[in-house]
XYZ file of C-alpha atoms in Angstrom:
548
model
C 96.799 92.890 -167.538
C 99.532 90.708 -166.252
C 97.948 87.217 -164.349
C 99.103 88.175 -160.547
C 97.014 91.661 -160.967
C 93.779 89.272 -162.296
C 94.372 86.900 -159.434
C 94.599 90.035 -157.126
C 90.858 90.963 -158.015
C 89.759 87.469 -158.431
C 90.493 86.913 -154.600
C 89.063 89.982 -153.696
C 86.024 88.178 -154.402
C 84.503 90.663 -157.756
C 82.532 88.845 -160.888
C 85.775 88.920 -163.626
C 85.522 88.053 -166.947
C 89.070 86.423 -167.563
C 90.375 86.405 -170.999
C 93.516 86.912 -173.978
C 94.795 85.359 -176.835
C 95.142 81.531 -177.091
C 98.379 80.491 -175.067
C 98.010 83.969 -172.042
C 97.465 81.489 -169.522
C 93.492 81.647 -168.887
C 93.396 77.958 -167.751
C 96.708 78.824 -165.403
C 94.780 81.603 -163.925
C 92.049 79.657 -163.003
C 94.064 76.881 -161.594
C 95.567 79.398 -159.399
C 93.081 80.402 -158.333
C 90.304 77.087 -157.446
C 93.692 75.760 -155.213
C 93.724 79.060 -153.610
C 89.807 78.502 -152.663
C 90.123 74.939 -151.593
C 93.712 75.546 -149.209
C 91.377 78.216 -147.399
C 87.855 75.469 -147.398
C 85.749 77.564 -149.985
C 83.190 75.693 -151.881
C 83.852 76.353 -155.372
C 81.975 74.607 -158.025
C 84.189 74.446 -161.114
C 82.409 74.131 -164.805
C 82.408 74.897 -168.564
C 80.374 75.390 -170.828
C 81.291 72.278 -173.457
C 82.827 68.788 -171.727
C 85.778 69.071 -173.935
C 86.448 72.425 -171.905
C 85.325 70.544 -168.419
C 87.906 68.193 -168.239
C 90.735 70.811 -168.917
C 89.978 72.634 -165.764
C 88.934 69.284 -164.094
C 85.293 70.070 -163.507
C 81.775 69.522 -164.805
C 79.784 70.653 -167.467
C 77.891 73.969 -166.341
C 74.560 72.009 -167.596
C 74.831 68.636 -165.346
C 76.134 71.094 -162.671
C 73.253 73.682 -162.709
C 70.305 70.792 -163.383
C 69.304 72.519 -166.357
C 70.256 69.272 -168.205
C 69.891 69.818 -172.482
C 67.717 72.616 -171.855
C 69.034 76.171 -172.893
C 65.801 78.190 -171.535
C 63.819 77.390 -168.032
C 60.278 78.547 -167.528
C 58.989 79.498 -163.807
C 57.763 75.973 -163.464
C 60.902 74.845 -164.857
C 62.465 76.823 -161.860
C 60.200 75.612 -159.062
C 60.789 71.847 -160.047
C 64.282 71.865 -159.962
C 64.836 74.525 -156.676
C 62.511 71.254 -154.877
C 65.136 68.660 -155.846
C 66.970 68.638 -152.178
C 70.036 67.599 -153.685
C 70.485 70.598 -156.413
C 69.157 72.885 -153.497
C 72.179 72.111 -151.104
C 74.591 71.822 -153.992
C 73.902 76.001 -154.419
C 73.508 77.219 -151.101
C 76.900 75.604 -149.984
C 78.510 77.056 -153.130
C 80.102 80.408 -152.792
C 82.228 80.871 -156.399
C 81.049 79.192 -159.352
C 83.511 79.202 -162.176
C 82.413 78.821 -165.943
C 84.968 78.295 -168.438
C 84.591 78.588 -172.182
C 81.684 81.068 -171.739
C 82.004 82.437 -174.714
C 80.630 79.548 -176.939
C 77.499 79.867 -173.829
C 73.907 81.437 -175.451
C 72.787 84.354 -173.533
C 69.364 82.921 -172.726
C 70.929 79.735 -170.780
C 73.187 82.533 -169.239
C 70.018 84.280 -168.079
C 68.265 81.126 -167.338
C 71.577 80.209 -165.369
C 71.037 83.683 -163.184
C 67.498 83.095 -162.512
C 67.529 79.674 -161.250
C 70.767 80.855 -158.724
C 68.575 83.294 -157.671
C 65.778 81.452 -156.718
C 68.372 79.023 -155.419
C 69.716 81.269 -153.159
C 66.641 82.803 -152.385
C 69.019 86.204 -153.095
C 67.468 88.675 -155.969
C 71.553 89.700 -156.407
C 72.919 88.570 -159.781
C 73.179 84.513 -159.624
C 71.779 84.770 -155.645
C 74.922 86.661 -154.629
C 77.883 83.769 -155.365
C 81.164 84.955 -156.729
C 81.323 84.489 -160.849
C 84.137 84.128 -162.591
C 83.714 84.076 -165.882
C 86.960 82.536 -168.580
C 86.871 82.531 -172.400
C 87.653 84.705 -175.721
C 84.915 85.496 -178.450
C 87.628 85.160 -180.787
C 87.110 81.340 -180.340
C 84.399 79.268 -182.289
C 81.101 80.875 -181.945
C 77.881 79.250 -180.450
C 75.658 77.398 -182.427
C 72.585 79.224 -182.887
C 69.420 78.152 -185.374
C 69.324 81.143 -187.423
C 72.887 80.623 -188.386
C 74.098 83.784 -187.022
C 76.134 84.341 -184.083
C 74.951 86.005 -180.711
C 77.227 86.432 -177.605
C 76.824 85.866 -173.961
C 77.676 89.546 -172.908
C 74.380 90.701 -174.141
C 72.547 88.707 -171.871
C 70.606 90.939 -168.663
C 72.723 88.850 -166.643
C 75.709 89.855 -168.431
C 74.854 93.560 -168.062
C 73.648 93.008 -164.392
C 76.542 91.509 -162.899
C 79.141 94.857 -162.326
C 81.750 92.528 -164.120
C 85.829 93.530 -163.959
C 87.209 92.655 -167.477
C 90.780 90.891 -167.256
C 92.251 90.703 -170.424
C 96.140 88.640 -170.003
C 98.070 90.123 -172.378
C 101.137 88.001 -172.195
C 102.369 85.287 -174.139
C 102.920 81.572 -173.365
C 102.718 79.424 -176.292
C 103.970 81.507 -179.180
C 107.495 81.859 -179.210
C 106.916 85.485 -180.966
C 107.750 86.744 -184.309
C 105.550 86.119 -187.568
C 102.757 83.675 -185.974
C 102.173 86.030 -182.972
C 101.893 89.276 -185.473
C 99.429 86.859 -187.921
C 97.539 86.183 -184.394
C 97.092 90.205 -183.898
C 96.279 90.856 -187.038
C 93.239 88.313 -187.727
C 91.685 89.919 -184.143
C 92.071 93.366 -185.634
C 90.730 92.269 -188.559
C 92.943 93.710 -190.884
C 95.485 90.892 -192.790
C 98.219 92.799 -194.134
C 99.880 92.549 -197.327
C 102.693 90.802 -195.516
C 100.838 88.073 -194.039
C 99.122 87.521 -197.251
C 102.526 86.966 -198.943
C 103.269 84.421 -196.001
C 100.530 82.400 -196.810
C 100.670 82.183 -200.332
C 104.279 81.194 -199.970
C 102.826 78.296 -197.394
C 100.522 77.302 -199.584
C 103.203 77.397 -202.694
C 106.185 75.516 -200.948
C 103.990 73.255 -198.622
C 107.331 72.793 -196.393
C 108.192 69.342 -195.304
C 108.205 69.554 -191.230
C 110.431 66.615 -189.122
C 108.915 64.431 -187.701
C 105.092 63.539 -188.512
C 102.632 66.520 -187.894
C 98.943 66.928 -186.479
C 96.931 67.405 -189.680
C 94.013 69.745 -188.604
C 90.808 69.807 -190.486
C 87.444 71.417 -190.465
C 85.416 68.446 -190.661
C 85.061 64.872 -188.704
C 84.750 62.738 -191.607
C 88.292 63.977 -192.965
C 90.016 63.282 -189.649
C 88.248 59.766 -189.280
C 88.719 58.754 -192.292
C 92.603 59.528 -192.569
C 93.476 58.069 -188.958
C 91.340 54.767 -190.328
C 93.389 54.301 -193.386
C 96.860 55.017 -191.698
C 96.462 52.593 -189.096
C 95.251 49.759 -191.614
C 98.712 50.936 -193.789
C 100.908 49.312 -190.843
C 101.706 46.164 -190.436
C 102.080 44.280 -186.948
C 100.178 43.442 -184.127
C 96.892 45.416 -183.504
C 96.569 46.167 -179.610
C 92.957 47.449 -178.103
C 92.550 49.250 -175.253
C 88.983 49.737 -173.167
C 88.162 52.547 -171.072
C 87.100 51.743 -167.441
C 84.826 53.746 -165.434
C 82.876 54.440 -162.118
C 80.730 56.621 -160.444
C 77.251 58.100 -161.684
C 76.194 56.844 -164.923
C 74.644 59.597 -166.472
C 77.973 61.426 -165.549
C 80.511 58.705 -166.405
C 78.558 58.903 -170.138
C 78.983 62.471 -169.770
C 82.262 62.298 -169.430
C 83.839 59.767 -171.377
C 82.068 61.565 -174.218
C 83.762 65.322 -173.629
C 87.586 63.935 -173.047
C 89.786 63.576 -176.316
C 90.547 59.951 -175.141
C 88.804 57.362 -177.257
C 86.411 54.960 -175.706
C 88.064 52.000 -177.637
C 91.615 52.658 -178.647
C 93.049 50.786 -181.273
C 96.815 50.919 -182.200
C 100.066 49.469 -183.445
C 103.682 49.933 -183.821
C 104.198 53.139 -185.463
C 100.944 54.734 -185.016
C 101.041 58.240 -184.656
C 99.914 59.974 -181.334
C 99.220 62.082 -179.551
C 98.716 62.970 -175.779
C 95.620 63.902 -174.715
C 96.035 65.199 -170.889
C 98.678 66.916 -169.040
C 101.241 65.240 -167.053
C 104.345 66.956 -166.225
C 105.654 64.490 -164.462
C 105.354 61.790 -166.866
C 107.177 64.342 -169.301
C 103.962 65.342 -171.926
C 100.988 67.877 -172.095
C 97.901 67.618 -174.095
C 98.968 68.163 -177.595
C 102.520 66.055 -177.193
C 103.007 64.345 -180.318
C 105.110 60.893 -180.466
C 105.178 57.583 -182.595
C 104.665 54.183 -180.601
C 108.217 52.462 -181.107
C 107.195 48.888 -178.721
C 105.098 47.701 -176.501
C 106.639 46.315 -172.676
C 103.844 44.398 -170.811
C 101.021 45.605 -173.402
C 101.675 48.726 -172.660
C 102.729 51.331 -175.526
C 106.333 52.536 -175.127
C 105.853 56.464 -177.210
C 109.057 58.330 -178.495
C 107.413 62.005 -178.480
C 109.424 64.036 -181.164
C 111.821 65.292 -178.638
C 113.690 62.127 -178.417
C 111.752 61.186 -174.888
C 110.653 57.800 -174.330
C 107.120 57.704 -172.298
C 105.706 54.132 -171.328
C 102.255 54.831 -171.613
C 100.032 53.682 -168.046
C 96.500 54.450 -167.916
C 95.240 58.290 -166.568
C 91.947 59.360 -164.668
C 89.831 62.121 -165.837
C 87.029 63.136 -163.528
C 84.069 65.303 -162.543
C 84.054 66.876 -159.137
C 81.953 68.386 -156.931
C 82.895 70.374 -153.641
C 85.451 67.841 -153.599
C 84.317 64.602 -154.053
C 84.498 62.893 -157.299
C 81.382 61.721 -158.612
C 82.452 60.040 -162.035
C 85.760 58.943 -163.436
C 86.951 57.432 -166.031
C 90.310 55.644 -166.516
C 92.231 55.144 -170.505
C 95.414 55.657 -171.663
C 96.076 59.190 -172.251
C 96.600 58.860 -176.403
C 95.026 58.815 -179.051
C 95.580 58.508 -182.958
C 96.867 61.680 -183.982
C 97.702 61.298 -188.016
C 94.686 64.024 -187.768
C 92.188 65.674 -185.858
C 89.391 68.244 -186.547
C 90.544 71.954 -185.770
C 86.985 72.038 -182.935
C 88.805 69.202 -180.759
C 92.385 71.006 -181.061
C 90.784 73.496 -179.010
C 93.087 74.105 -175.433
C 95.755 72.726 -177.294
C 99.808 73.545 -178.027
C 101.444 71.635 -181.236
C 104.704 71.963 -182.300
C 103.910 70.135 -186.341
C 100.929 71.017 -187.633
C 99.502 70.002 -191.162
C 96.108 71.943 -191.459
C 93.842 72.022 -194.466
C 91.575 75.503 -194.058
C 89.719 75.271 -197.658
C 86.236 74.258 -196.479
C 85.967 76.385 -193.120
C 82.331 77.306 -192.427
C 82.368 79.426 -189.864
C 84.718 82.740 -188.527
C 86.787 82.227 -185.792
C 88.400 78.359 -187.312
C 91.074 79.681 -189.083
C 92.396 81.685 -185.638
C 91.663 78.254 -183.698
C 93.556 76.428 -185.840
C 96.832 78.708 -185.995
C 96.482 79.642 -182.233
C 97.355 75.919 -181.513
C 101.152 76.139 -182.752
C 103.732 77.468 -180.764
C 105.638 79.314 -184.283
C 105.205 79.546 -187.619
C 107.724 77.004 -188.645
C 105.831 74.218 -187.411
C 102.861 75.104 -190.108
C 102.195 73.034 -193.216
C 99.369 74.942 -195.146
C 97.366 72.608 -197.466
C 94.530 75.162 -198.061
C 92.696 78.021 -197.108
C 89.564 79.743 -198.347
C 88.172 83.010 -196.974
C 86.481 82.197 -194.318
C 88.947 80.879 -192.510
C 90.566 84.163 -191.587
C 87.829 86.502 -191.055
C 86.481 87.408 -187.763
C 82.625 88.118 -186.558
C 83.201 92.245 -187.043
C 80.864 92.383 -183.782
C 84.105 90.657 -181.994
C 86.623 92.542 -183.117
C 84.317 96.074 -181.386
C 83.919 93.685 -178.405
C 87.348 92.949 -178.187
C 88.468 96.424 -178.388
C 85.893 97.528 -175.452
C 87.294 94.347 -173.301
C 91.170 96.139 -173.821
C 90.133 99.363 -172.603
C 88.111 98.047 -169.526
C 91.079 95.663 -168.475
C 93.141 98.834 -168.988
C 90.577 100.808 -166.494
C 90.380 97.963 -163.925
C 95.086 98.019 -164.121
C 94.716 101.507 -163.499
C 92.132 101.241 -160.332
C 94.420 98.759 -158.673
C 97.639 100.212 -159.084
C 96.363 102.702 -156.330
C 96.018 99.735 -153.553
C 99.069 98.398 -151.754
C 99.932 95.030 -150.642
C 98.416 95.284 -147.455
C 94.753 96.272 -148.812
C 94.870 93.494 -150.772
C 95.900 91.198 -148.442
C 93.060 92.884 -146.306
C 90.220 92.518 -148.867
C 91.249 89.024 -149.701
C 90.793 87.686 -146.141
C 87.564 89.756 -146.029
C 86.375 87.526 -149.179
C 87.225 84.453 -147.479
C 85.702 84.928 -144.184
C 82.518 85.730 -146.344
C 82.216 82.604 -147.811
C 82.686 80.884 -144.494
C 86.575 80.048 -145.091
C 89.524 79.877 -143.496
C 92.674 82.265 -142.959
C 94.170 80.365 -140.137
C 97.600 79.454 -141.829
C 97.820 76.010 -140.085
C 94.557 75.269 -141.225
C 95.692 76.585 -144.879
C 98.598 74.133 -144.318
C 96.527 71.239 -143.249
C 94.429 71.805 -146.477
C 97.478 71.165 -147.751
C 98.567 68.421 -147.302
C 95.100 66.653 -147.054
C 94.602 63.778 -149.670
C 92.872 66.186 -152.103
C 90.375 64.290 -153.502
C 88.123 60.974 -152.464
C 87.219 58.932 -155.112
C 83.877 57.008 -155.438
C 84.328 52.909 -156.019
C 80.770 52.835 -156.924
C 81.477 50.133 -160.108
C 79.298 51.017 -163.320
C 76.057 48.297 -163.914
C 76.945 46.086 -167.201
C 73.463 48.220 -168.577
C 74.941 51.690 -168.291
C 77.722 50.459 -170.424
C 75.108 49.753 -173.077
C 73.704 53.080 -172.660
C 76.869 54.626 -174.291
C 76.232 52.306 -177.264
C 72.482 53.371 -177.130
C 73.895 57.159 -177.630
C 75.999 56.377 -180.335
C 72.754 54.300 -181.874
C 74.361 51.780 -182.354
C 72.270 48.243 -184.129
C 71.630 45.545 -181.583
C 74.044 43.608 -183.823
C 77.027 45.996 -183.478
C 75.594 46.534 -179.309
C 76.149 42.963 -179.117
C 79.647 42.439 -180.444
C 80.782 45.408 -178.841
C 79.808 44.243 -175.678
C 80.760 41.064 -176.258
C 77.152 39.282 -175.398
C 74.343 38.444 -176.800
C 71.554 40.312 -178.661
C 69.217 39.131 -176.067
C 71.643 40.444 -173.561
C 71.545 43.582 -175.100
C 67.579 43.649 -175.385
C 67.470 42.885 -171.463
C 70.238 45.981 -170.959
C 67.663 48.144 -173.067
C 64.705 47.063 -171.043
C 66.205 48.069 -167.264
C 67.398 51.468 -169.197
C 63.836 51.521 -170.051
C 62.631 51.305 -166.629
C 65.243 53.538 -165.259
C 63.750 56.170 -167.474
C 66.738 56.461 -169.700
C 67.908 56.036 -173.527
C 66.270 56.847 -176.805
C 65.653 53.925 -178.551
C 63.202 55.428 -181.227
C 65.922 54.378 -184.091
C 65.296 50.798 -182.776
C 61.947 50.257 -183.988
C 61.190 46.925 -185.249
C 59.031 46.244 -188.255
C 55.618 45.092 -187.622
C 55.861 46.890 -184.457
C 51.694 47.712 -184.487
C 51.009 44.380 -185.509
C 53.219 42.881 -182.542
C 51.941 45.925 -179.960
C 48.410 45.472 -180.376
C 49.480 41.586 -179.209
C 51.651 42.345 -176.888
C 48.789 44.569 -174.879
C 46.307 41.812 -175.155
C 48.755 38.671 -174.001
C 50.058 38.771 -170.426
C 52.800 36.776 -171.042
C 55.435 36.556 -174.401
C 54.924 33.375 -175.248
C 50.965 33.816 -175.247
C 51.531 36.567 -177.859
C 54.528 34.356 -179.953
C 51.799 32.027 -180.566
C 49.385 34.264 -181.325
C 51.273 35.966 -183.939
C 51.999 31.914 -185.355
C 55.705 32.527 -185.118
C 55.954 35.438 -187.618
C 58.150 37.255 -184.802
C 60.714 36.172 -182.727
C 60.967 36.698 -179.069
C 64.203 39.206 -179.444
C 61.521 41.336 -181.438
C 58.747 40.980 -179.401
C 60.799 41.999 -176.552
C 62.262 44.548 -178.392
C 58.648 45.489 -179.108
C 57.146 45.959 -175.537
C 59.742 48.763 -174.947
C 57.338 50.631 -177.313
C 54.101 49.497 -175.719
């Protein structure tokens, strides 16, 4: 299915799944699509299922969006609680398409849990109370985690089966320039590697080819990637320049998302670091995945030569989480980050032109086709190792896959029938639906309104402890982070505290019955320093009444 015949049924307002081979132009599609919905003043509420994912499409997580929070089941009491929070209530009965990208990695019981609390939402018994879903991802990706260990998918959820879905597979190309790499693509979704392919590897992993330039090395596990990028920044020599990310809005959010986007929350660098670019920007000249070495600084600010020969001066870019229009966190860093190597989960969404990958301890199917999806051609590939795993495929995928083809094939056929004017027809039909517009000089003025309104709201010192909380971080490490004392730090941890946030188990202090049992009896501190003849010191005793 070509992308203007799956934006054709999208905007006649049917559930789609949307998906296709890394680099088909999923995330296009959607684009398209959400700036359609907002020129014509639908409510659209645009999420994923992983943050990482989120800030791609320039949304929310599907959990912080839905109020289901870390929970991947809801009871019926779970249900009532949450339909009586007024401000979760109006955010679903204003929304009319909800968008979930990355779906695939999504467990079918949240799906289903996800259905039943739009429903009661909605107060509509239709799949997810009768709102437009449209659905974007590709099994072929990294599974989701599951207990058990093995792998279970989102279509066989009720919802799933419930929802009178039209499959739109893209079949065309974007990122691979064609030839070998597209062919090896093909071949680990069929699941059949042919004898070919298994001669190009072994010659890969024979020759190891030098590329130009420094490439992206790609690994399967975090410790690798931190642990190179740490020792290849101490290597150089020069002046070591440290950048903070700034932030506003919600806190819980701004946490949210300063955790999902690739850009570091501290970023450390120096002359000749390796980078990459971690957001799109085409008219700065890069897109996420633009690799470059930092050749100066002007002002404090990194001067990058990308691999092209451009020169990019590096200013700060804004990633944020929306809703209806109105931003509710954001987060502001410079768009880079250390890019000797990164782990093949995090390349995810990405397009590299120099890649150095290392395959031999993949753990799960589905990381080997992650990994080579990200380059644009074969020649760009270093191969340092590969095991098995890395090019095998869930078999229950590859049947999926092939049932996806033939309905996208089906749904091609249906529309072919309809002309331009019963498109046109049913796509203004959708729009008055949801309570939009189709006036063109209202279109227009959608327009060229200022498209978003950002919240000044400035982050409390506290809530920038909470990240460090998260991390668990020691008081010690809290404190020099920050900048402040420990006793700073303890009085961050005690408004958190009251605020009903954090998990400071992992900061228990010894002697905490000894100073509890005290603490309960004496009214005031001191009273119970005395009591306890000095043996504690007030920084523990306060750190001790968060657990009384």
């Amino acid at each position: 299915m070509t992308q203007r015949e799956a934006l054709d049924i999208l905007k006649a307002g049917r559930n789609v799944y949307l998906t296709g081979p890394a680099g088909s132009g999923k995330t296009y599609v959607l684009n398209q699509y959400t700036k359609y919905l907002k020129e014509r003043g639908v409510v659209t509420a645009i999420t994923a299922s992983t943050g990482i994912a989120a800030t791609h499409i320039g949304g929310m997580t599907i959990h912080s969006w839905s109020g289901i929070g870390i929970k991947d089941t809801l009871s019926d009491s779970d249900i009532d609680l949450l339909v009586q929070k007024e401000h979760l209530f109006k955010r679903y009965e204003k929304t009319k398409v909800l968008i979930i990208d990355e779906v695939s990695m999504m467990h079918p019981e949240m799906f289903d849990a996800l259905d039943r609390l739009a429903r009661a939402m909605k107060m509509n018994e239709k799949p997810f109370g009768g709102m437009q879903i449209v659905l974007s991802g590709d099994f072929f990706q990294l599974p989701p985690i599951t207990k058990g260990g093995g792998s279970i998918y989102v279509d066989s959820s009720k919802a799933w089966k419930s929802m009178d879905i039209r499959v739109c597979y893209l079949e065309e190309q974007h990122r691979q320039q064609g030839g070998s790499l597209e062919n090896i693509l093909s071949e680990i979704r069929d699941g059949e590697i042919s004898y070919s392919t298994q001669e190009i590897f072994e010659e890969l992993l024979e020759n190891k080819q030098r590329l130009n330039g420094e490439p992206t090395r790609l690994y399967t596990h975090n410790a690798d990637v931190d642990a190179i990028n740490e020792a290849e920044l101490e290597k150089l020599e020069g002046e070591l320049f440290s950048y903070e990310m700034d932030s506003r809005g919600k806190a819980n959010l701004v946490t949210s998302l300063s955790k999902s986007i690739l850009a570091p929350q501290y970023l450390n660098i120096k002359k000749d670091a390796i980078v990459m670019f971690v957001k799109n920007s085409f008219e700065e000249g890069y897109v996420n995945g633009t690799l470059g070495r930092v050749v100066d600084f002007e002002e404090g600010s990194p001067v990058v030569e990308t691999y092209e020969g451009k020169k990019i001066t590096v200013s700060p870019a804004t990633w944020e989480i929306q809703d209806d229009g109105k931003v509710l966190a954001a987060v502001d860093q410079l768009p880079i980050r250390l890019a000797w190597a990164i782990t093949v989960h995090k390349s995810q969404g990405m397009s590299l032109d120099a890649v150095e990958m290392d395959l031999s301890k993949s753990f799960v199917p589905g990381q080997g086709y992650v990994a080579l999806s990200r380059l644009r051609d074969i020649e760009g590939l270093t191969l340092l190792g590969l095991n098995r795993m890395a090019l095998t495929v869930d078999p229950y995928v590859i049947e999926l896959n092939k049932w996806l083809l033939d309905e996208s094939a089906k749904w091609s056929k249906r529309i072919a029938k309809f002309s331009k004017e019963e498109f046109v027809k049913m796509h203004e039909e959708f729009v008055d639906r949801c309570g939009g517009t189709n006036d063109e000089r209202e279109i227009e003025k959608n327009k060229a309104a200022k498209e978003y309104e950002g919240m000044q709201e400035v982050i409390p010192s506290h809530h920038k402890t909470l990240v460090l909380l998260e991390e668990k971080m020691s008081l010690k490490d809290m404190a020099k982070e920050r900048k402040v004392t420990k006793a700073t730090i303890i009085s961050h941890l005690e408004k958190l505290k009251s605020e009903g946030v954090g998990d400071y188990e992992y900061l228990k202090p010894k002697g905490l019955a000894a100073m509890k049992k005290v603490i309960k009896e004496e009214e005031k501190l001191s009273s119970a320093h005395k009591k306890l003849r000095g043996k504690y010191t007030y920084e523990d005793l306060r750190l001790a009444r968060l657990f009384a």
